[in-house]
Coordinates of N, CA and C in Angstrom, one line a residue:
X166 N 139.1 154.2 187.3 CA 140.0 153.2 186.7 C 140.2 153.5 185.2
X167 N 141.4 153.7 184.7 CA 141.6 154.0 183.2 C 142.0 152.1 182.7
X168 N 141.2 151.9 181.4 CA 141.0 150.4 180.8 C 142.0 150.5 179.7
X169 N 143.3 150.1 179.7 CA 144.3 149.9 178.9 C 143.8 149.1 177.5
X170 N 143.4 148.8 176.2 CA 142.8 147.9 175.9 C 143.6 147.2 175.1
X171 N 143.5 146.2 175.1 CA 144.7 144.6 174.9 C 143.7 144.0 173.7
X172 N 144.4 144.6 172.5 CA 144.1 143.4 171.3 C 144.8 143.1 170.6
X173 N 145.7 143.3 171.3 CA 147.4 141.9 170.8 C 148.7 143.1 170.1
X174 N 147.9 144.4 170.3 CA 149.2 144.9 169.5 C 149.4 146.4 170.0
X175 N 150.7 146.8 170.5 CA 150.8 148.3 171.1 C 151.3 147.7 172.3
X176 N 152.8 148.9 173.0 CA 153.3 148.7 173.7 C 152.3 148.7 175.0
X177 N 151.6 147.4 175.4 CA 150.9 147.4 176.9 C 151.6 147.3 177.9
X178 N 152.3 147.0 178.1 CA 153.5 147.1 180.1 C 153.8 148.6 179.6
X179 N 154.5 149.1 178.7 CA 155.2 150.8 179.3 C 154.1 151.8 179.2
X180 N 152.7 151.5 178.5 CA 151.5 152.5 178.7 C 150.9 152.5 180.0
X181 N 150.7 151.0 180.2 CA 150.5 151.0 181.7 C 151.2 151.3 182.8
X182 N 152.5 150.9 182.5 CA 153.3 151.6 183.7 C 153.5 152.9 183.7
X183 N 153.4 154.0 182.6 CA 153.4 155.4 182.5 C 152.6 155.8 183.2
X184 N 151.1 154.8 183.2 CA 150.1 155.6 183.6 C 150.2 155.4 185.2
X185 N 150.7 154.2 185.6 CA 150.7 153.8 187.4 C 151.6 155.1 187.8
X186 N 152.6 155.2 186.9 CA 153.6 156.4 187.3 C 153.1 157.2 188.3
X187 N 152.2 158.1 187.1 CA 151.5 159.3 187.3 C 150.5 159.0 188.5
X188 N 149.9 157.8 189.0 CA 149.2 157.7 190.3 C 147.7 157.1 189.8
X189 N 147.4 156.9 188.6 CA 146.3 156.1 187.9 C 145.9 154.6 188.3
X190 N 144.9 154.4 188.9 CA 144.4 153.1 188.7 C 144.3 152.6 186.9
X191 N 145.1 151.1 186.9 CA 145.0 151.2 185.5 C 145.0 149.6 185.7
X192 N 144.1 148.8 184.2 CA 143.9 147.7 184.0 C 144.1 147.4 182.9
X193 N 144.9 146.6 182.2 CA 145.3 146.1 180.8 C 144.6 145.0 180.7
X194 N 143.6 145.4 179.4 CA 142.3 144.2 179.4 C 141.8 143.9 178.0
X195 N 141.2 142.7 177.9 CA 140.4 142.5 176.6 C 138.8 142.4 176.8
X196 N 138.6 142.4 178.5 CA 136.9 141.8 179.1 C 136.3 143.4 178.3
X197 N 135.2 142.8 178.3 CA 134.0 143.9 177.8 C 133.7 144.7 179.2
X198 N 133.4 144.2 180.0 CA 132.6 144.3 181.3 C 133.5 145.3 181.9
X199 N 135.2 145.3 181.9 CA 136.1 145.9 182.5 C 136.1 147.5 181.6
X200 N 136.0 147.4 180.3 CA 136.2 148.1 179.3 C 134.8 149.5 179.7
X201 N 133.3 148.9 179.8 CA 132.8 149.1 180.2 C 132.4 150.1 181.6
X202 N 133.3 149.0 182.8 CA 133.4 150.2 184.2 C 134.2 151.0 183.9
X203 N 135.3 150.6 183.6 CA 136.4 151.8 183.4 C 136.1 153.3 183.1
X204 N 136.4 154.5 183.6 CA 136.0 155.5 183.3 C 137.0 156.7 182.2
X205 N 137.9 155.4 182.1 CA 138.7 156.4 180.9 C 139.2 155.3 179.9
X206 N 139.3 155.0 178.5 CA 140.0 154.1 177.8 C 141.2 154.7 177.3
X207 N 142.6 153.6 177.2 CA 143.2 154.2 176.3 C 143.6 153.1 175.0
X208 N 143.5 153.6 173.9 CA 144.0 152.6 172.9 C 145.1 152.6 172.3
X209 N 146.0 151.8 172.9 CA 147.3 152.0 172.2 C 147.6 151.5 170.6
X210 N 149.1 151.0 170.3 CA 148.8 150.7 169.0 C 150.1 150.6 168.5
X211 N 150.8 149.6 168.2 CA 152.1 149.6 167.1 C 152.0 148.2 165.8
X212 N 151.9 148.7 164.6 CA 151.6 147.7 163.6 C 151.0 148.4 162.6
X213 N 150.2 147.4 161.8 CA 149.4 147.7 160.7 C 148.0 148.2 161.0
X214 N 147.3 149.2 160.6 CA 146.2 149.6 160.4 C 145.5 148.4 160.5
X215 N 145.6 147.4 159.4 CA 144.5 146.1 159.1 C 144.2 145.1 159.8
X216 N 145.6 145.1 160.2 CA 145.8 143.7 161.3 C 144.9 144.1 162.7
X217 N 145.3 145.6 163.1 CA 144.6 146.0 164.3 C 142.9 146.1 164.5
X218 N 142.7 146.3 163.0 CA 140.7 146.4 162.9 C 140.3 144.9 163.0
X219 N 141.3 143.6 162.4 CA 141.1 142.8 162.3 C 141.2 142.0 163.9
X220 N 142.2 142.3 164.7 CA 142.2 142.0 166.2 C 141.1 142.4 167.1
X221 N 140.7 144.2 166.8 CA 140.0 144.3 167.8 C 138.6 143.5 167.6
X222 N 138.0 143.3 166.0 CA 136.9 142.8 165.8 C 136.8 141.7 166.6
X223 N 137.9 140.6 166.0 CA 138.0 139.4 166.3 C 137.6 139.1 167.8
X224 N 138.1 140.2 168.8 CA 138.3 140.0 170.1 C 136.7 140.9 170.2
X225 N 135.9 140.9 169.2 CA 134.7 141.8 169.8 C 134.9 143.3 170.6
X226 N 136.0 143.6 170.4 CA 135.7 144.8 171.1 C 135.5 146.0 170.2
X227 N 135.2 145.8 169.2 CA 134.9 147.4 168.1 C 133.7 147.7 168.7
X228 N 132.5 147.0 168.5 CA 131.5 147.6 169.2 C 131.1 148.7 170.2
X229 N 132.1 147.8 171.7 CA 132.0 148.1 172.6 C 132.7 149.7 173.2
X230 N 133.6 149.6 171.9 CA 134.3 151.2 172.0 C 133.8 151.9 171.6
X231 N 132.8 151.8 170.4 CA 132.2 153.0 169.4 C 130.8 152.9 170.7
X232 N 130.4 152.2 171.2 CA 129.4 152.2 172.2 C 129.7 153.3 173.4
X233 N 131.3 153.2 174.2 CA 131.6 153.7 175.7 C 132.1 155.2 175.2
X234 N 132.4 155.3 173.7 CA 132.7 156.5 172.9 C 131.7 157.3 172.9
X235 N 130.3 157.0 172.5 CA 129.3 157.8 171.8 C 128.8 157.9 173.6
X236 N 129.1 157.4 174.3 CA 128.0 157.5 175.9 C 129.2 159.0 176.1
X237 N 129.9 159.2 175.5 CA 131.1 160.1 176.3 C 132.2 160.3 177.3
X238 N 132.9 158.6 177.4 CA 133.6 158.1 178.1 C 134.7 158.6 177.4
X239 N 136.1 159.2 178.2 CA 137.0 160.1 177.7 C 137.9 158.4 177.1
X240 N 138.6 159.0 175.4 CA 139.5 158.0 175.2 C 140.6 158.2 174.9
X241 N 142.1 157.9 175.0 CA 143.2 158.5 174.8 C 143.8 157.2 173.3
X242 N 143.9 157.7 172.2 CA 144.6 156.5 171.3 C 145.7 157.4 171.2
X243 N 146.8 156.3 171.5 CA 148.2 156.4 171.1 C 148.8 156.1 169.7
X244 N 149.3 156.6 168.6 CA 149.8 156.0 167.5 C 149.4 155.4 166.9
X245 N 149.3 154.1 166.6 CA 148.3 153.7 165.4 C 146.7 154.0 166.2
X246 N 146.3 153.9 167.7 CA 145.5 154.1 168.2 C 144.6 155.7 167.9
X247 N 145.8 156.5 167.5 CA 145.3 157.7 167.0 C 144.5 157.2 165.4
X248 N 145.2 156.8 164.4 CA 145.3 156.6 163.3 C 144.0 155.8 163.1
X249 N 143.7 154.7 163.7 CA 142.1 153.9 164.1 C 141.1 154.5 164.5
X250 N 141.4 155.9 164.7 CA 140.0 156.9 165.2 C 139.3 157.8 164.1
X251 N 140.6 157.3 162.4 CA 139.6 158.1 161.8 C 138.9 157.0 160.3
X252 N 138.4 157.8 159.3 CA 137.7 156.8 159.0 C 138.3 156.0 157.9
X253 N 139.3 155.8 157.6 CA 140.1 155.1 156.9 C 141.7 155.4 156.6
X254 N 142.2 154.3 156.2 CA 143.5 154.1 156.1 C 143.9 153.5 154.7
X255 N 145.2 153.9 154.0 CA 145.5 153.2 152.7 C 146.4 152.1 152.7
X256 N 146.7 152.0 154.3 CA 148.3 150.9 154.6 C 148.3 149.3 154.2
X257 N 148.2 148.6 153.0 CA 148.3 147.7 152.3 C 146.5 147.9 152.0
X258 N 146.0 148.3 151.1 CA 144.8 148.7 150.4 C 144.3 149.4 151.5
X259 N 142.9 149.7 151.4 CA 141.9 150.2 151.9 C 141.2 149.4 153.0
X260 N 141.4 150.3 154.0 CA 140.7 149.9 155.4 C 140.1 150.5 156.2
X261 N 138.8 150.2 156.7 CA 137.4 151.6 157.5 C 138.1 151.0 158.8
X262 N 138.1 152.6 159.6 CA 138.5 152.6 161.0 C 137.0 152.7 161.5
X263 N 137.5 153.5 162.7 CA 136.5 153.8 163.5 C 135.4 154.8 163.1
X264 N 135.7 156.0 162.5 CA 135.2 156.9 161.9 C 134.4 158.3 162.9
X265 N 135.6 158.4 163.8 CA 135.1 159.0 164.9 C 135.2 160.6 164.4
X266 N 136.7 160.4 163.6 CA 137.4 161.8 163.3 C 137.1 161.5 161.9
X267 N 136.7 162.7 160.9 CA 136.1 162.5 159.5 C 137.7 163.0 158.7
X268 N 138.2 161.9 158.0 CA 139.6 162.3 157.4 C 140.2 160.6 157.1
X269 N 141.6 161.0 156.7 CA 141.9 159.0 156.1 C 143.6 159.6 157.0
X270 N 143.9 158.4 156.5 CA 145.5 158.1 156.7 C 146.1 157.5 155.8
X271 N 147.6 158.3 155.4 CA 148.1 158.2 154.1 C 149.3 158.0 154.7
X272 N 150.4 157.6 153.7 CA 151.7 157.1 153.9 C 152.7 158.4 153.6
X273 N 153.7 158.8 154.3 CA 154.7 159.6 154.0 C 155.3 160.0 152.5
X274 N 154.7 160.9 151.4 CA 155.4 160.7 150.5 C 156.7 162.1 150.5
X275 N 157.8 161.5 150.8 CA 159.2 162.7 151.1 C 160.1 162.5 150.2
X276 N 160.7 163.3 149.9 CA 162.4 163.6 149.3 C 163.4 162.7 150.1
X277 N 164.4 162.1 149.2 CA 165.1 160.8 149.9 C 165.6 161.3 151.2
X278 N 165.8 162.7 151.7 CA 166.6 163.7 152.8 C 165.8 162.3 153.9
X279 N 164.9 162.3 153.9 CA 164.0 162.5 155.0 C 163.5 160.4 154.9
X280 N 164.3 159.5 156.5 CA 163.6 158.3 156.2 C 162.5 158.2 156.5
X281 N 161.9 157.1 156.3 CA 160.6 156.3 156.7 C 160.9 155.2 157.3
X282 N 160.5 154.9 158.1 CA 159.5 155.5 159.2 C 160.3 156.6 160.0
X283 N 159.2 158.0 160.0 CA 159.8 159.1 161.0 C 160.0 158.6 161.8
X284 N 161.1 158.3 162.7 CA 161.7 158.0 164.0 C 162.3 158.5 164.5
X285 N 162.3 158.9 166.0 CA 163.3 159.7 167.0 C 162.3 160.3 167.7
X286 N 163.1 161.2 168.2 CA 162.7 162.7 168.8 C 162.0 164.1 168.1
X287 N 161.3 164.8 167.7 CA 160.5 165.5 167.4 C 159.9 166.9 168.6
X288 N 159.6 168.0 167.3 CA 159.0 168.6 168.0 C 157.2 169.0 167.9
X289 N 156.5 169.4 168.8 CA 154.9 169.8 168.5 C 155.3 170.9 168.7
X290 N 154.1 171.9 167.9 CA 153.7 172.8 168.0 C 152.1 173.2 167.8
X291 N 151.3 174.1 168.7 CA 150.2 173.8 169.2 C 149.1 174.8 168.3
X292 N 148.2 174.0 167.5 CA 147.2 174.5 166.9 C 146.3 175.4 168.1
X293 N 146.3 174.9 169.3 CA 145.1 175.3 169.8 C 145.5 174.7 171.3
X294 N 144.5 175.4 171.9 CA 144.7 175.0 173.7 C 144.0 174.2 174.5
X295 N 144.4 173.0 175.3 CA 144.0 171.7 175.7 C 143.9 171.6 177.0
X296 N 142.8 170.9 177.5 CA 143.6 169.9 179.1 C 144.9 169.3 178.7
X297 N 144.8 168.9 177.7 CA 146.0 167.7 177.4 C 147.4 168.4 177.1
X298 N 147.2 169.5 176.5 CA 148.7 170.1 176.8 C 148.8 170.8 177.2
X299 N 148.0 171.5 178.9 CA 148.5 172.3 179.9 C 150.1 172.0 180.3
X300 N 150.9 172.7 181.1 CA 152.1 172.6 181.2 C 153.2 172.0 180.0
X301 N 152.6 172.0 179.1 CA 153.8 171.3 178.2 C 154.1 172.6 177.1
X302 N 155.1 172.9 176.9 CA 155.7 174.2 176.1 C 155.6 173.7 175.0
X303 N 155.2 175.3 174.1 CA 155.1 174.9 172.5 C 156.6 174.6 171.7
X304 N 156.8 173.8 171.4 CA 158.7 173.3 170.4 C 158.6 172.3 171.4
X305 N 157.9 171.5 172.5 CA 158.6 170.1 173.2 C 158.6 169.2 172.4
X306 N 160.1 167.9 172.4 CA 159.8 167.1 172.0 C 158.8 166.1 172.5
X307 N 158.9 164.8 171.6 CA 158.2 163.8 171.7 C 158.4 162.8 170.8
X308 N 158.8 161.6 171.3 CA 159.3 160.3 170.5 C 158.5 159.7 169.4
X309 N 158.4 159.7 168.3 CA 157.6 159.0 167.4 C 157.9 158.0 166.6
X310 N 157.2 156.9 166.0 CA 157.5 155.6 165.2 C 156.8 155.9 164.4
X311 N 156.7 155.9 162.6 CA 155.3 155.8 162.2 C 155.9 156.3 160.5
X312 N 155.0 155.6 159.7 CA 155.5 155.4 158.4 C 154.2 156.4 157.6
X313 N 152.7 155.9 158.3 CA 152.2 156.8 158.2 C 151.0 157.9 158.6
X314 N 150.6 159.0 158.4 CA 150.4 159.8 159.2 C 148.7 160.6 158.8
X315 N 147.7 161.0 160.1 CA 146.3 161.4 159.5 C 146.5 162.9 158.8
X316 N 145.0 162.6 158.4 CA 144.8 164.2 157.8 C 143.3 164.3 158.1
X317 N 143.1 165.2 158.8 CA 141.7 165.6 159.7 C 141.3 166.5 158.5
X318 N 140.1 166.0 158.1 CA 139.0 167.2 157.3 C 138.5 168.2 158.0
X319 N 138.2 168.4 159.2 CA 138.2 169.8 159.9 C 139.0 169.8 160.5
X320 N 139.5 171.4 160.5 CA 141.0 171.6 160.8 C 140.8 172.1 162.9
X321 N 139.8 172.3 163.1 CA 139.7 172.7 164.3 C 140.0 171.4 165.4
X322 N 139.9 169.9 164.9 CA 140.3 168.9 166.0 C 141.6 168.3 166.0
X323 N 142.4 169.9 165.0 CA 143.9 169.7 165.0 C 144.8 170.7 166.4
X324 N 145.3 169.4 166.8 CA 145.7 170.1 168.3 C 147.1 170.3 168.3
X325 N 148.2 169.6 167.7 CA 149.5 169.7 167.2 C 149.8 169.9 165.9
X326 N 150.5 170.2 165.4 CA 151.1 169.5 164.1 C 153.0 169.3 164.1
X327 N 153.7 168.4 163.3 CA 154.8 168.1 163.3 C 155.5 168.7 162.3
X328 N 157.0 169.2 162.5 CA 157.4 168.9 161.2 C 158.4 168.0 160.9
X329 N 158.0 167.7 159.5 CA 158.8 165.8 159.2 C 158.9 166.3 157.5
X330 N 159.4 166.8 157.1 CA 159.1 167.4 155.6 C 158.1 168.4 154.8
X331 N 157.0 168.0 155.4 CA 155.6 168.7 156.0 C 155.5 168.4 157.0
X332 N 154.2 169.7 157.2 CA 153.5 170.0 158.5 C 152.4 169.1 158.5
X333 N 152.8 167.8 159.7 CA 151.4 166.4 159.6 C 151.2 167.1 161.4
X334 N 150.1 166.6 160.7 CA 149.1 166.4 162.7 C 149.3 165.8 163.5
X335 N 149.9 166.2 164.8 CA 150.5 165.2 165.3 C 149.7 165.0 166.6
X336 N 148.9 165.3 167.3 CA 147.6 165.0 167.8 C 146.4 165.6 167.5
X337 N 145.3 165.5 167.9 CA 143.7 165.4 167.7 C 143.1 165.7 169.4
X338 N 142.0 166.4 169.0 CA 141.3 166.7 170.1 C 139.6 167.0 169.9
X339 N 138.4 166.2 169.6 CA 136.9 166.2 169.8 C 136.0 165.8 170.6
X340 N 135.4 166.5 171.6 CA 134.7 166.5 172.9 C 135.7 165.1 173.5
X341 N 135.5 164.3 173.8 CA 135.7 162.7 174.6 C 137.1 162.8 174.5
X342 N 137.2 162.8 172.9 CA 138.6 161.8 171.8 C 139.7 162.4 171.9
X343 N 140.9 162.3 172.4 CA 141.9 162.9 172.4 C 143.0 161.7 171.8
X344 N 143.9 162.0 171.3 CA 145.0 161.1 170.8 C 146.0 161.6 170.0
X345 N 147.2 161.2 170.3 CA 148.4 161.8 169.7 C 149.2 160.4 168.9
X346 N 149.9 161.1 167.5 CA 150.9 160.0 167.1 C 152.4 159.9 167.6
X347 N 152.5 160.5 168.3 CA 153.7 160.3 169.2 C 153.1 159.1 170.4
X348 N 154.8 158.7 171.0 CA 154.5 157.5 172.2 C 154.7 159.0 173.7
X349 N 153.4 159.3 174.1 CA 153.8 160.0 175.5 C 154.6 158.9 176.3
X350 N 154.1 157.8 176.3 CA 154.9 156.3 177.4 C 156.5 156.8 176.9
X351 N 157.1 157.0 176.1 CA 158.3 156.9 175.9 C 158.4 158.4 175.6
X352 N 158.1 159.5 176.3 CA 158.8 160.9 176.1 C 158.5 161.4 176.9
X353 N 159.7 160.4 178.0 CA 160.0 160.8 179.2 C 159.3 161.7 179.8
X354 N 159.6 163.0 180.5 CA 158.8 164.0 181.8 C 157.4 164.7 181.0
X355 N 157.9 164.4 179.5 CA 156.9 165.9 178.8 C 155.4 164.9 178.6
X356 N 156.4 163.5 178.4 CA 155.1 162.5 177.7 C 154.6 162.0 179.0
X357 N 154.9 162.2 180.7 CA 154.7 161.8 181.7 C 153.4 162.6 181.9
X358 N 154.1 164.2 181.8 CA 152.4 165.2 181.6 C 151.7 165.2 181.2
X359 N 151.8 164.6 179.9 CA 150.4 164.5 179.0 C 149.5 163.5 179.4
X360 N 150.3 162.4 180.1 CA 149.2 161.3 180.9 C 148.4 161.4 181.4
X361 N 149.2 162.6 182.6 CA 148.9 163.1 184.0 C 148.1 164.1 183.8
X362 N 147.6 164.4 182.2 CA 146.7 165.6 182.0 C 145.5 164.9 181.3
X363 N 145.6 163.9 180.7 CA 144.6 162.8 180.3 C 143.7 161.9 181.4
X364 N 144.7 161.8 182.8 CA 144.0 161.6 183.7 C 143.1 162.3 184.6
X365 N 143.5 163.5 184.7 CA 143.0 164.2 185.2 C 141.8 164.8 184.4
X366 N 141.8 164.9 183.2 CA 140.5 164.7 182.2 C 139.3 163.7 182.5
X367 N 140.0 162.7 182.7 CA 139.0 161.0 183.0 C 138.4 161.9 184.6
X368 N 139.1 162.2 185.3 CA 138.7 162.4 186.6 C 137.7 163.3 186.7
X369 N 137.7 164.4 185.9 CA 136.8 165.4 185.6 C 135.2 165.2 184.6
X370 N 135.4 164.1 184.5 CA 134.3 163.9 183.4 C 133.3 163.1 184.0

């Protein structure tokens, strides 16, 4: 069972239905206990950096992820869910994440060419070779929302990068932790594979 986790913010019906797609048992939850059996988490995520540390606390679940994290339970964070895995954020002051991935998250600074928030369609291209991006071609797109974007202090748990004015990271990859700032749920067949390669990770572990 992969544990969708529900703390009020991040598209939960199209993460989950992506994942039912692909043939996953999936549960969209806030219980500990479910969070827990589950053998794969994913953390989604659309909003503020501060508001989301301040939900998941609230709802007690920070613990229990840096807990099913450190046992080596595979996690997939989506978008700001990526952005929460490292150890701080500057999006209205200063805010400690998770501190899984050692690096911060900063805001877009671009030439007027280029709006904020990156939106659309996009391409990756691949630092390095993954479960997570078997079958998916180097230049695929992938849908993204996001104002702003990580910077990994070791460059080795850089698995994509984008280009948006600069070259930012556009997913992450350390033993467990996988997570991309693109929406796979919304990029269509290519973001359907990366599920279906995330699950099959969970299955493997």
């Amino acid at each position: 069972m992969i544990a969708v986790i529900d703390y009020g913010m991040g598209n939960l019906r199209s993460v989950s239905k992506a994942l039912e797609h692909i043939g996953a048992d999936v549960v969209v939850t806030d219980e500990l206990q479910k969070l827990k059996d589950a053998k794969g988490l994913v953390l989604p995520g659309v909003g503020a950096f501060k508001d989301a540390v301040r939900n998941l606390k609230g709802k007690d679940l920070w613990e229990t992820i840096i807990r099913e994290v450190e046992k080596g339970k595979p996690l997939l964070g989506i978008c700001l869910g990526l952005q929460l895995l490292f150890e701080k954020s500057y999006e209205f002051g200063e805010t400690e994440g998770f501190g899984f991935i050692k690096g911060e998250v900063v805001r877009f600074e671009l030439s007027k060419e280029y709006k904020i928030p990156h939106m659309g369609w996009n391409q990756i291209y691949k630092k390095k070779e993954s479960t997570l991006l078997e079958g998916i071609k180097e230049g695929e797109f992938f849908y993204f929302v996001h104002s702003f974007y990580v910077k990994p202090k070791d460059e080795k748990v850089k698995l994509t990068e984008t280009d948006y004015g600069i070259f930012f990271t556009s997913s992450i990859e350390k033993e467990n932790i996988l997570a991309t700032q693109f929406h796979p749920e919304k990029s269509q067949k290519a973001g359907l594979k990366l599920l279906e390669n995330f699950y099959r990770f969970v299955r493997r572990n």
